[in-house]
Short mmCIF file of C-alpha atoms in Angstrom, two decimals:
data_model
loop_
_atom_site.label_atom_id
_atom_site.label_comp_id
_atom_site.label_asym_id
_atom_site.label_seq_id
_atom_site.Cartn_x
_atom_site.Cartn_y
_atom_site.Cartn_z
CA MET A 1 132.10 113.04 101.92
CA VAL A 2 130.25 115.13 99.52
CA LEU A 3 131.23 118.77 99.66
CA TYR A 4 131.18 119.20 95.90
CA LEU A 5 128.31 119.01 93.42
CA LYS A 6 127.43 115.44 92.63
CA GLU A 7 126.63 115.05 88.99
CA PHE A 8 124.49 112.18 87.57
CA LYS A 9 123.22 111.32 84.14
CA ILE A 10 119.75 111.03 85.70
CA LYS A 11 118.62 113.58 88.18
CA TRP A 12 115.16 112.92 89.53
CA GLY A 13 113.55 116.18 90.50
CA MET A 14 110.33 117.97 91.10
CA VAL A 15 108.85 121.22 90.02
CA ILE A 16 106.05 122.49 92.30
CA ASP A 17 103.82 125.19 91.05
CA LEU A 18 102.96 127.33 94.07
CA ASP A 19 100.35 129.22 92.10
CA ARG A 20 98.42 125.99 91.62
CA CYS A 21 98.92 124.50 95.06
CA THR A 22 95.84 124.95 97.16
CA GLY A 23 97.34 123.63 100.36
CA CYS A 24 94.86 120.76 100.53
CA GLY A 25 97.44 118.40 102.03
CA ALA A 26 96.61 115.35 99.83
CA CYS A 27 100.34 115.04 99.19
CA MET A 28 101.07 114.74 102.95
CA VAL A 29 98.40 112.09 103.35
CA ALA A 30 99.64 110.21 100.33
CA CYS A 31 103.13 110.30 101.65
CA GLN A 32 102.18 109.05 105.13
CA ALA A 33 100.16 106.13 103.70
CA GLU A 34 102.80 105.20 101.07
CA ASN A 35 105.80 105.29 103.38
CA ASN A 36 104.43 103.63 106.55
CA ILE A 37 104.51 106.73 108.75
CA ALA A 38 102.57 105.89 111.82
CA PRO A 39 99.67 108.14 112.78
CA PRO A 40 100.79 110.38 115.64
CA VAL A 41 99.74 109.37 119.13
CA ASP A 42 99.58 112.95 120.26
CA ALA A 43 99.29 115.15 117.23
CA SER A 44 99.33 118.36 119.28
CA ASN A 45 103.03 117.61 120.05
CA LYS A 46 104.62 119.26 116.99
CA ARG A 47 108.12 118.33 118.12
CA TYR A 48 107.28 114.65 117.76
CA SER A 49 105.47 114.98 114.52
CA MET A 50 106.46 112.81 111.56
CA THR A 51 105.75 114.18 108.11
CA TRP A 52 108.29 113.65 105.43
CA LEU A 53 106.44 116.14 103.33
CA LEU A 54 105.18 119.27 105.04
CA VAL A 55 102.97 122.02 103.54
CA TYR A 56 104.00 125.40 104.74
CA GLN A 57 101.81 128.53 104.52
CA LEU A 58 103.40 131.69 103.03
CA SER A 59 101.88 135.13 103.45
CA ASN A 60 102.80 138.45 101.90
CA LYS A 61 101.87 140.07 105.21
CA GLN A 62 99.86 142.87 103.60
CA PRO A 63 96.64 144.20 104.97
CA TYR A 64 93.35 143.04 103.55
CA PRO A 65 92.73 144.01 99.94
CA ASN A 66 96.31 143.20 99.07
CA HIS A 67 96.60 140.17 101.27
CA ASP A 68 97.79 136.99 99.59
CA VAL A 69 98.81 133.50 100.70
CA ALA A 70 100.71 130.65 99.01
CA TYR A 71 101.09 127.12 100.12
CA MET A 72 104.46 125.41 99.76
CA PRO A 73 104.77 121.61 99.99
CA ARG A 74 108.29 120.71 101.12
CA PRO A 75 109.61 117.12 100.54
CA CYS A 76 113.28 116.35 100.95
CA LEU A 77 114.90 118.54 98.38
CA GLN A 78 117.52 115.93 97.40
CA CYS A 79 120.32 118.53 97.31
CA GLY A 80 123.04 118.38 94.82
CA LYS A 81 125.47 119.24 97.58
CA PRO A 82 123.66 117.78 100.57
CA ASN A 83 124.76 119.13 103.93
CA CYS A 84 123.47 115.97 105.63
CA VAL A 85 125.84 113.65 103.96
CA PRO A 86 129.34 114.75 105.01
CA VAL A 87 128.31 115.06 108.67
CA CYS A 88 126.95 111.52 108.99
CA PRO A 89 129.53 109.46 110.96
CA VAL A 90 128.22 106.11 109.82
CA ILE A 91 127.42 106.82 106.16
CA ALA A 92 123.77 106.04 106.70
CA THR A 93 122.92 108.75 104.26
CA ASP A 94 124.71 109.17 100.96
CA LYS A 95 124.20 110.51 97.47
CA ASN A 96 125.84 107.91 95.36
CA GLN A 97 123.24 106.25 93.21
CA GLU A 98 122.22 107.10 89.65
CA GLY A 99 119.17 109.30 89.91
CA GLY A 100 120.61 111.63 92.47
CA ILE A 101 118.34 110.70 95.39
CA VAL A 102 119.93 111.32 98.75
CA SER A 103 119.61 107.88 100.31
CA GLN A 104 118.84 107.20 103.96
CA VAL A 105 119.41 103.66 105.27
CA ASN A 106 117.46 103.66 108.53
CA ALA A 107 118.87 100.37 109.74
CA ARG A 108 122.36 101.86 109.63
CA CYS A 109 121.51 105.14 111.47
CA ILE A 110 122.67 105.51 114.91
CA GLY A 111 120.50 108.50 115.73
CA CYS A 112 123.06 111.12 116.37
CA ARG A 113 120.89 113.70 114.47
CA TYR A 114 123.90 115.54 112.96
CA CYS A 115 122.09 115.46 109.63
CA MET A 116 119.07 117.11 111.13
CA ALA A 117 121.29 119.93 112.43
CA ALA A 118 122.91 120.25 109.07
CA CYS A 119 119.77 120.31 106.95
CA PRO A 120 118.65 123.85 106.34
CA TYR A 121 115.23 122.64 105.17
CA HIS A 122 114.17 120.67 108.23
CA ALA A 123 113.45 117.78 105.89
CA ARG A 124 114.66 115.15 108.30
CA TYR A 125 112.76 113.65 111.22
CA PHE A 126 113.77 111.79 114.29
CA ASN A 127 111.77 108.93 115.68
CA TRP A 128 111.29 109.80 119.27
CA GLN A 129 108.87 106.97 119.82
CA ASP A 130 108.35 103.57 118.35
CA PRO A 131 105.67 103.71 115.78
CA VAL A 132 102.19 102.41 116.85
CA TRP A 133 99.53 101.61 114.25
CA PRO A 134 95.91 101.12 115.30
CA GLU A 135 94.97 97.51 115.33
CA GLY A 136 94.35 96.09 111.86
CA MET A 137 96.18 98.88 110.14
CA GLU A 138 99.28 96.84 109.84
CA LYS A 139 97.56 95.17 106.94
CA THR A 140 97.58 98.38 105.02
CA LEU A 141 101.34 98.94 105.37
CA THR A 142 103.38 99.21 102.20
CA PRO A 143 105.56 96.04 102.09
CA ASP A 144 108.18 97.74 100.05
CA VAL A 145 108.97 100.33 102.71
CA SER A 146 110.61 99.25 105.91
CA THR A 147 109.17 100.50 109.18
CA ARG A 148 111.55 102.58 111.28
CA PRO A 149 112.09 101.94 115.00
CA ARG A 150 112.63 104.61 117.70
CA GLY A 151 116.01 106.31 117.56
CA VAL A 152 116.60 106.73 113.93
CA VAL A 153 116.41 109.61 111.50
CA GLU A 154 114.16 109.30 108.43
CA LYS A 155 113.30 111.36 105.48
CA CYS A 156 111.59 111.51 102.10
CA LEU A 157 113.37 109.36 99.49
CA PHE A 158 111.12 110.31 96.49
CA CYS A 159 109.40 106.95 97.05
CA HIS A 160 112.53 105.12 96.12
CA HIS A 161 110.79 101.75 95.97
CA ARG A 162 108.58 102.99 93.19
CA TYR A 163 111.82 103.90 91.31
CA MET A 164 113.01 100.27 91.77
CA TYR A 165 109.78 98.82 90.55
CA ALA A 166 109.74 101.14 87.61
CA ARG A 167 113.15 99.93 86.63
CA ASP A 168 112.08 96.32 87.09
CA LYS A 169 109.16 96.82 84.82
CA ALA A 170 111.37 98.41 82.24
CA ARG A 171 113.76 95.43 82.44
CA ILE A 172 110.95 92.91 81.95
CA GLU A 173 109.67 94.81 78.99
CA GLY A 174 113.10 94.89 77.47
CA ARG A 175 113.59 98.68 77.86
CA ASP A 176 116.64 100.43 79.28
CA PRO A 177 116.02 100.88 83.01
CA ASN A 178 118.30 103.96 82.89
CA ALA A 179 116.09 105.64 80.39
CA LEU A 180 112.64 105.70 81.97
CA ASN A 181 109.73 107.57 80.31
CA GLU A 182 108.06 110.31 81.98
CA GLY A 183 105.28 108.80 84.14
CA ASP A 184 107.00 105.49 84.63
CA TYR A 185 108.21 106.62 88.04
CA ILE A 186 106.43 109.14 90.10
CA PRO A 187 106.24 109.49 93.91
CA ALA A 188 102.96 109.10 95.72
CA CYS A 189 102.62 112.86 96.54
CA VAL A 190 102.91 113.79 92.83
CA GLU A 191 100.47 111.06 91.83
CA MET A 192 97.94 112.20 94.39
CA CYS A 193 98.18 115.97 93.75
CA PRO A 194 94.61 117.08 92.67
CA THR A 195 95.58 120.32 91.01
CA GLY A 196 98.61 118.97 89.16
CA ALA A 197 100.80 121.44 90.99
CA MET A 198 103.63 118.83 91.42
CA VAL A 199 105.47 117.69 88.32
CA PHE A 200 108.02 114.90 88.65
CA GLY A 201 110.71 113.66 86.16
CA ASP A 202 114.35 113.68 85.15
CA LEU A 203 115.78 117.23 85.28
CA GLN A 204 118.49 116.29 82.80
CA ASN A 205 116.16 114.74 80.18
CA PRO A 206 114.84 117.34 77.74
CA GLU A 207 111.86 115.10 77.04
CA HIS A 208 110.62 115.43 80.55
CA LYS A 209 108.41 118.35 81.56
CA VAL A 210 110.45 119.23 84.55
CA HIS A 211 113.52 119.92 82.47
CA LYS A 212 111.79 122.84 80.81
CA LEU A 213 109.91 124.06 83.79
CA SER A 214 113.03 124.12 85.97
CA LYS A 215 114.72 126.49 83.51
CA SER A 216 111.81 128.93 83.54
CA PRO A 217 112.51 132.40 84.93
CA TYR A 218 109.72 131.84 87.41
CA ALA A 219 111.35 128.75 88.83
CA PHE A 220 113.45 129.05 91.95
CA ARG A 221 114.92 126.73 94.62
CA LEU A 222 114.51 127.16 98.39
CA LEU A 223 117.32 129.13 100.02
CA GLU A 224 119.14 129.13 96.74
CA ARG A 225 121.95 131.29 98.17
CA LEU A 226 123.08 128.59 100.51
CA ASN A 227 124.22 126.72 97.35
CA THR A 228 122.86 123.36 98.24
CA LYS A 229 121.62 122.91 94.66
CA PRO A 230 118.28 121.20 95.48
CA GLN A 231 116.65 118.98 92.90
CA VAL A 232 113.24 120.35 93.91
CA TYR A 233 112.26 123.51 92.12
CA TYR A 234 109.44 125.76 92.98
CA TYR A 235 107.57 127.85 90.44
CA SER A 236 105.63 130.93 91.01
CA LYS A 237 104.70 134.03 89.00
CA ARG A 238 104.25 136.06 92.14
CA GLU A 239 107.40 137.93 93.03
CA TRP A 240 106.86 137.97 96.78
CA VAL A 241 106.72 134.17 96.81
CA ARG A 242 110.00 133.84 95.03
CA LYS A 243 111.51 136.44 97.38
CA GLN A 244 110.37 134.52 100.45
CA GLY A 245 111.72 131.32 98.92
CA ASP A 246 115.19 132.67 99.31
CA ASN A 247 114.73 134.77 102.44
CA TYR A 248 115.26 138.02 100.50
CA LEU A 249 115.34 141.15 102.55
CA GLU A 250 112.77 143.95 101.73
CA HIS A 251 115.10 146.14 99.81
CA GLU A 252 116.60 143.30 97.71
CA THR A 253 115.45 142.50 94.18
CA VAL A 254 114.90 138.90 92.99
CA GLY A 255 117.47 137.54 90.69
CA GLY A 256 116.36 136.08 87.29
CA VAL A 257 113.32 138.12 86.56
CA MET B 1 169.73 67.83 137.62
CA MET B 2 166.82 66.20 139.42
CA GLU B 3 165.16 69.44 139.96
CA GLU B 4 165.40 70.39 136.26
CA LYS B 5 163.80 67.11 135.18
CA LYS B 6 161.01 67.60 137.69
CA GLY B 7 160.34 71.01 136.26
CA GLY B 8 160.04 69.54 132.73
CA THR B 9 157.35 67.08 133.70
CA SER B 10 155.31 69.54 135.56
CA ALA B 11 155.42 71.90 132.56
CA GLY B 12 153.95 69.13 130.39
CA GLY B 13 151.32 68.45 132.98
CA VAL B 14 150.32 72.17 132.82
CA VAL B 15 150.19 72.26 128.95
CA LEU B 16 148.09 69.18 128.59
CA PRO B 17 144.85 70.56 130.24
CA PHE B 18 145.16 73.69 128.19
CA LEU B 19 145.52 71.64 125.04
CA LEU B 20 142.46 69.53 125.96
CA GLY B 21 140.49 72.62 126.76
CA PHE B 22 141.55 74.25 123.56
CA VAL B 23 140.40 71.21 121.51
CA ALA B 24 137.16 71.06 123.49
CA ALA B 25 136.49 74.74 122.93
CA LEU B 26 137.15 74.32 119.08
CA ALA B 27 134.90 71.35 119.00
CA PHE B 28 132.16 73.27 120.82
CA GLY B 29 132.56 76.25 118.56
CA TRP B 30 132.62 74.52 115.24
CA TRP B 31 130.21 71.59 115.98
CA GLY B 32 128.25 72.44 119.09
CA VAL B 33 127.26 76.07 118.47
CA PRO B 34 125.63 75.38 115.05
CA GLN B 35 123.70 72.48 116.67
CA LEU B 36 122.39 74.80 119.33
CA LEU B 37 121.84 77.84 117.14
CA PHE B 38 119.90 76.20 114.24
CA SER B 39 116.86 73.99 114.37
CA LYS B 40 116.29 71.62 111.54
CA LYS B 41 113.05 71.71 109.64
CA THR B 42 111.70 69.73 106.83
CA GLN B 43 109.43 70.94 104.00
CA PRO B 44 105.75 70.24 104.42
CA LEU B 45 105.66 68.06 101.34
CA VAL B 46 108.20 66.08 99.33
CA PHE B 47 108.92 67.84 96.08
CA THR B 48 111.37 66.86 93.29
CA HIS B 49 112.43 69.58 90.88
CA GLN B 50 114.39 67.08 88.87
CA ASN B 51 111.30 65.02 87.89
CA HIS B 52 109.41 68.03 86.83
CA ILE B 53 112.28 69.19 84.57
CA GLU B 54 113.53 65.89 83.24
CA LEU B 55 110.41 63.73 83.00
CA TYR B 56 107.85 66.39 82.24
CA GLY B 57 110.03 68.87 80.33
CA MET B 58 109.11 71.89 82.41
CA SER B 59 111.34 74.91 82.61
CA CYS B 60 111.98 77.15 85.71
CA ASP B 61 109.85 79.90 84.22
CA ASP B 62 106.74 77.68 84.21
CA CYS B 63 106.36 78.07 87.98
CA HIS B 64 108.89 80.76 88.99
CA SER B 65 107.82 83.54 86.53
CA PHE B 66 107.78 87.29 86.29
CA ARG B 67 104.57 89.13 86.31
CA ARG B 68 103.92 91.80 83.67
CA ASP B 69 104.71 94.57 86.03
CA GLY B 70 108.25 93.18 86.57
CA SER B 71 107.71 91.69 89.92
CA PHE B 72 108.73 88.04 90.61
CA SER B 73 105.95 85.68 91.43
CA GLY B 74 108.26 83.49 93.59
CA LEU B 75 106.87 80.13 94.63
CA PRO B 76 103.83 78.78 92.73
CA ASP B 77 100.51 78.81 94.60
CA ASN B 78 98.01 75.98 94.89
CA ALA B 79 96.23 76.98 91.66
CA LYS B 80 99.42 76.67 89.79
CA CYS B 81 100.19 73.18 91.16
CA ALA B 82 96.58 72.18 90.63
CA GLU B 83 96.90 72.73 86.89
CA CYS B 84 98.30 69.16 86.96
CA HIS B 85 97.83 68.04 90.49
CA SER B 86 94.08 68.72 91.13
CA PHE B 87 93.80 65.02 91.71
CA PRO B 88 96.63 62.60 92.91
CA MET B 89 98.73 61.76 89.83
CA GLY B 90 100.67 58.92 91.50
CA ASP B 91 100.38 56.95 94.64
CA HIS B 92 103.02 58.93 96.63
CA PRO B 93 101.43 59.78 100.04
CA ASP B 94 102.44 63.47 99.58
CA GLU B 95 100.50 63.60 96.28
CA ILE B 96 97.39 62.58 98.25
CA LYS B 97 98.30 64.89 101.10
CA PHE B 98 98.64 67.85 98.75
CA VAL B 99 95.20 67.32 97.19
CA GLU B 100 93.32 66.43 100.42
CA GLU B 101 94.90 68.68 102.97
CA TYR B 102 95.91 71.75 101.02
CA TYR B 103 94.21 72.00 97.63
CA GLU B 104 90.74 70.85 98.57
CA LYS B 105 90.72 72.75 101.85
CA GLY B 106 92.01 75.97 100.11
CA ILE B 107 95.13 76.15 102.25
CA GLU B 108 98.33 77.33 100.61
CA VAL B 109 101.33 74.97 101.16
CA PRO B 110 103.53 76.55 103.91
CA TRP B 111 106.80 75.98 101.93
CA LEU B 112 109.89 76.96 103.78
CA VAL B 113 111.94 79.44 101.74
CA TYR B 114 115.70 79.20 102.09
CA GLN B 115 116.39 82.73 100.97
CA TYR B 116 113.87 85.07 102.51
CA GLN B 117 115.59 88.36 103.20
CA PRO B 118 115.08 90.63 106.15
CA ASP B 119 112.49 93.45 105.98
CA ASN B 120 114.91 96.17 105.21
CA VAL B 121 116.20 94.55 102.03
CA PHE B 122 114.88 95.24 98.57
CA PHE B 123 115.85 92.55 96.16
CA SER B 124 114.97 92.63 92.49
CA HIS B 125 114.87 89.33 90.68
CA ALA B 126 114.30 91.18 87.37
CA ALA B 127 117.73 92.81 87.66
CA HIS B 128 119.42 89.47 88.30
CA ARG B 129 117.74 87.49 85.51
CA GLU B 130 120.87 86.87 83.50
CA TYR B 131 122.62 85.12 86.35
CA ASP B 132 122.01 81.48 86.92
CA CYS B 133 120.32 81.14 90.27
CA ALA B 134 122.40 78.22 91.40
CA THR B 135 125.84 79.00 90.02
CA ALA B 136 125.76 82.66 91.07
CA GLY B 137 125.68 81.36 94.60
CA CYS B 138 122.40 82.93 95.66
CA HIS B 139 120.32 79.71 95.98
CA PRO B 140 121.15 76.10 96.78
CA ASP B 141 121.07 74.07 93.61
CA VAL B 142 117.64 72.48 94.02
CA GLY B 143 116.78 72.61 90.39
CA SER B 144 118.75 69.49 89.52
CA SER B 145 118.33 67.65 92.72
CA ASN B 146 115.73 65.11 93.66
CA GLU B 147 115.10 66.21 97.15
CA LEU B 148 114.80 69.53 98.96
CA PRO B 149 117.74 70.29 101.36
CA VAL B 150 117.08 70.52 105.12
CA TYR B 151 115.94 73.90 106.28
CA TYR B 152 118.05 75.28 109.10
CA GLU B 153 116.29 77.97 111.06
CA ASN B 154 118.28 80.31 113.34
CA ARG B 155 116.62 79.89 116.73
CA LEU B 156 117.29 83.53 117.72
CA THR B 157 116.58 85.45 114.47
CA LYS B 158 114.23 82.92 112.81
CA TYR B 159 116.07 83.43 109.53
CA SER B 160 117.17 80.59 107.35
CA ARG B 161 120.82 79.68 107.59
CA ASP B 162 120.99 79.76 103.82
CA THR B 163 119.74 83.36 103.51
CA MET B 164 122.28 85.18 101.32
CA LYS B 165 124.50 87.28 103.44
CA MET B 166 125.14 90.96 102.78
CA LYS B 167 128.81 90.41 102.15
CA ASP B 168 127.92 88.08 99.26
CA CYS B 169 125.66 90.83 97.71
CA GLU B 170 128.31 93.46 98.33
CA ARG B 171 131.23 91.43 96.86
CA CYS B 172 129.35 91.07 93.51
CA HIS B 173 128.02 94.60 93.42
CA ALA B 174 131.49 96.06 94.10
CA THR B 175 133.11 93.99 91.38
CA VAL B 176 130.55 94.30 88.60
CA ALA B 177 130.11 97.95 89.05
CA ALA B 178 133.85 98.47 89.03
CA GLN B 179 134.48 96.30 85.95
CA GLU B 180 131.67 97.45 83.76
CA PRO B 181 130.28 100.77 85.02
CA GLU B 182 128.40 101.48 81.93
CA ARG B 183 126.53 98.20 81.80
CA PHE B 184 125.82 98.08 85.53
CA ALA B 185 125.14 101.73 86.11
CA GLY B 186 122.15 100.79 88.19
CA ALA B 187 124.08 98.40 90.40
CA PRO B 188 126.75 100.27 92.37
CA ASN B 189 127.56 99.25 95.82
CA ALA B 190 125.47 102.18 97.18
CA CYS B 191 123.38 101.23 100.34
CA GLN B 192 120.08 102.24 98.79
CA THR B 193 120.51 99.85 95.86
CA CYS B 194 119.49 96.99 98.09
CA HIS B 195 118.14 98.65 101.36
CA LYS B 196 114.82 100.25 101.73
#
């Protein structure tokens, strides 16, 4: 059970610059292709949609000349105190590996969906239907990601297989697999982001860009007051974006700045 | 007295069928079930690891090597074998079979792999390099043998009988991580270490 903050020497994390994100959705596409998420049979049915990474639209709700929008990509936030972990009756999800990625072993999941109820970020998805790929597309599946059957919960794992391969490469080159350089391991969405809005690295390592960015006064975490300590930071110089990121009421001021 | 004696013999008569049935059930369980469950398969070609190592001085790495990106190449392909065997080197029928039926036709040899893991397992050879493949208990010791063992295929799951079981992985991961947590920081018994 994880009800306390899990500390790791390595903490993989992301800083997403919401002022740079154009909402193009390349990260969503990259995620779907990389992680063998089947194309939806009926995309109009939002309750059955599978998108480990979702781009939300934020609006400051002001009339025209002052109107402003921001786009917010939301992967699994890999919380330091994950709500999904203590509620799992079969320990299919856990945060116990160096790197601080909240794991999800789909083969172990019994589909009770307690984790989905517990996650305040809606980062988990339930397979209502068996995945169906168009004929021939099975050849494009990533062999390092298992496909999930109907009846299990799945989520973003920061492309965990890429982490494993980065470690293997380091081992073969005679480097320490626990001291990866920046860029050795990046998830598909970060690699694909055309504007460079997503930055990935070790939050604990001062040599990584995310370390500095996450400490910026413009950085915030989603619903920070829930105290889940996510390892995904957002970054925006616009105050209204930071306010919405934590559901601030109108009369409240944003902490930090 | 007579009645008591009668009771004794009838009790023996009752126990005996149970005993026979018990032995029959054990025999079926230990001998019969594996016969039913596993089908025997032989490799497409005769291959001797011992000759390659002892007569020609090859090492394991010559065929089972790591690529530069850290991935393990696994079994050698036709091109690798054809570096020496592009024409029959001896008069063994399988030498000729390899060249004529596989190499010249461009068909990869369908070797049976004893250790293929299920789809939801991520196994890194690079992380286990320092362990001897055979003595660590992961593979049968084919390196020093002259013939390849029989391949037992589970008729239901289609997996090899010799596929390493999860409890074997777990046992080692639990002990090494507990003994030397610093050295094996990347190898705890966490599910995601092996599962994908």
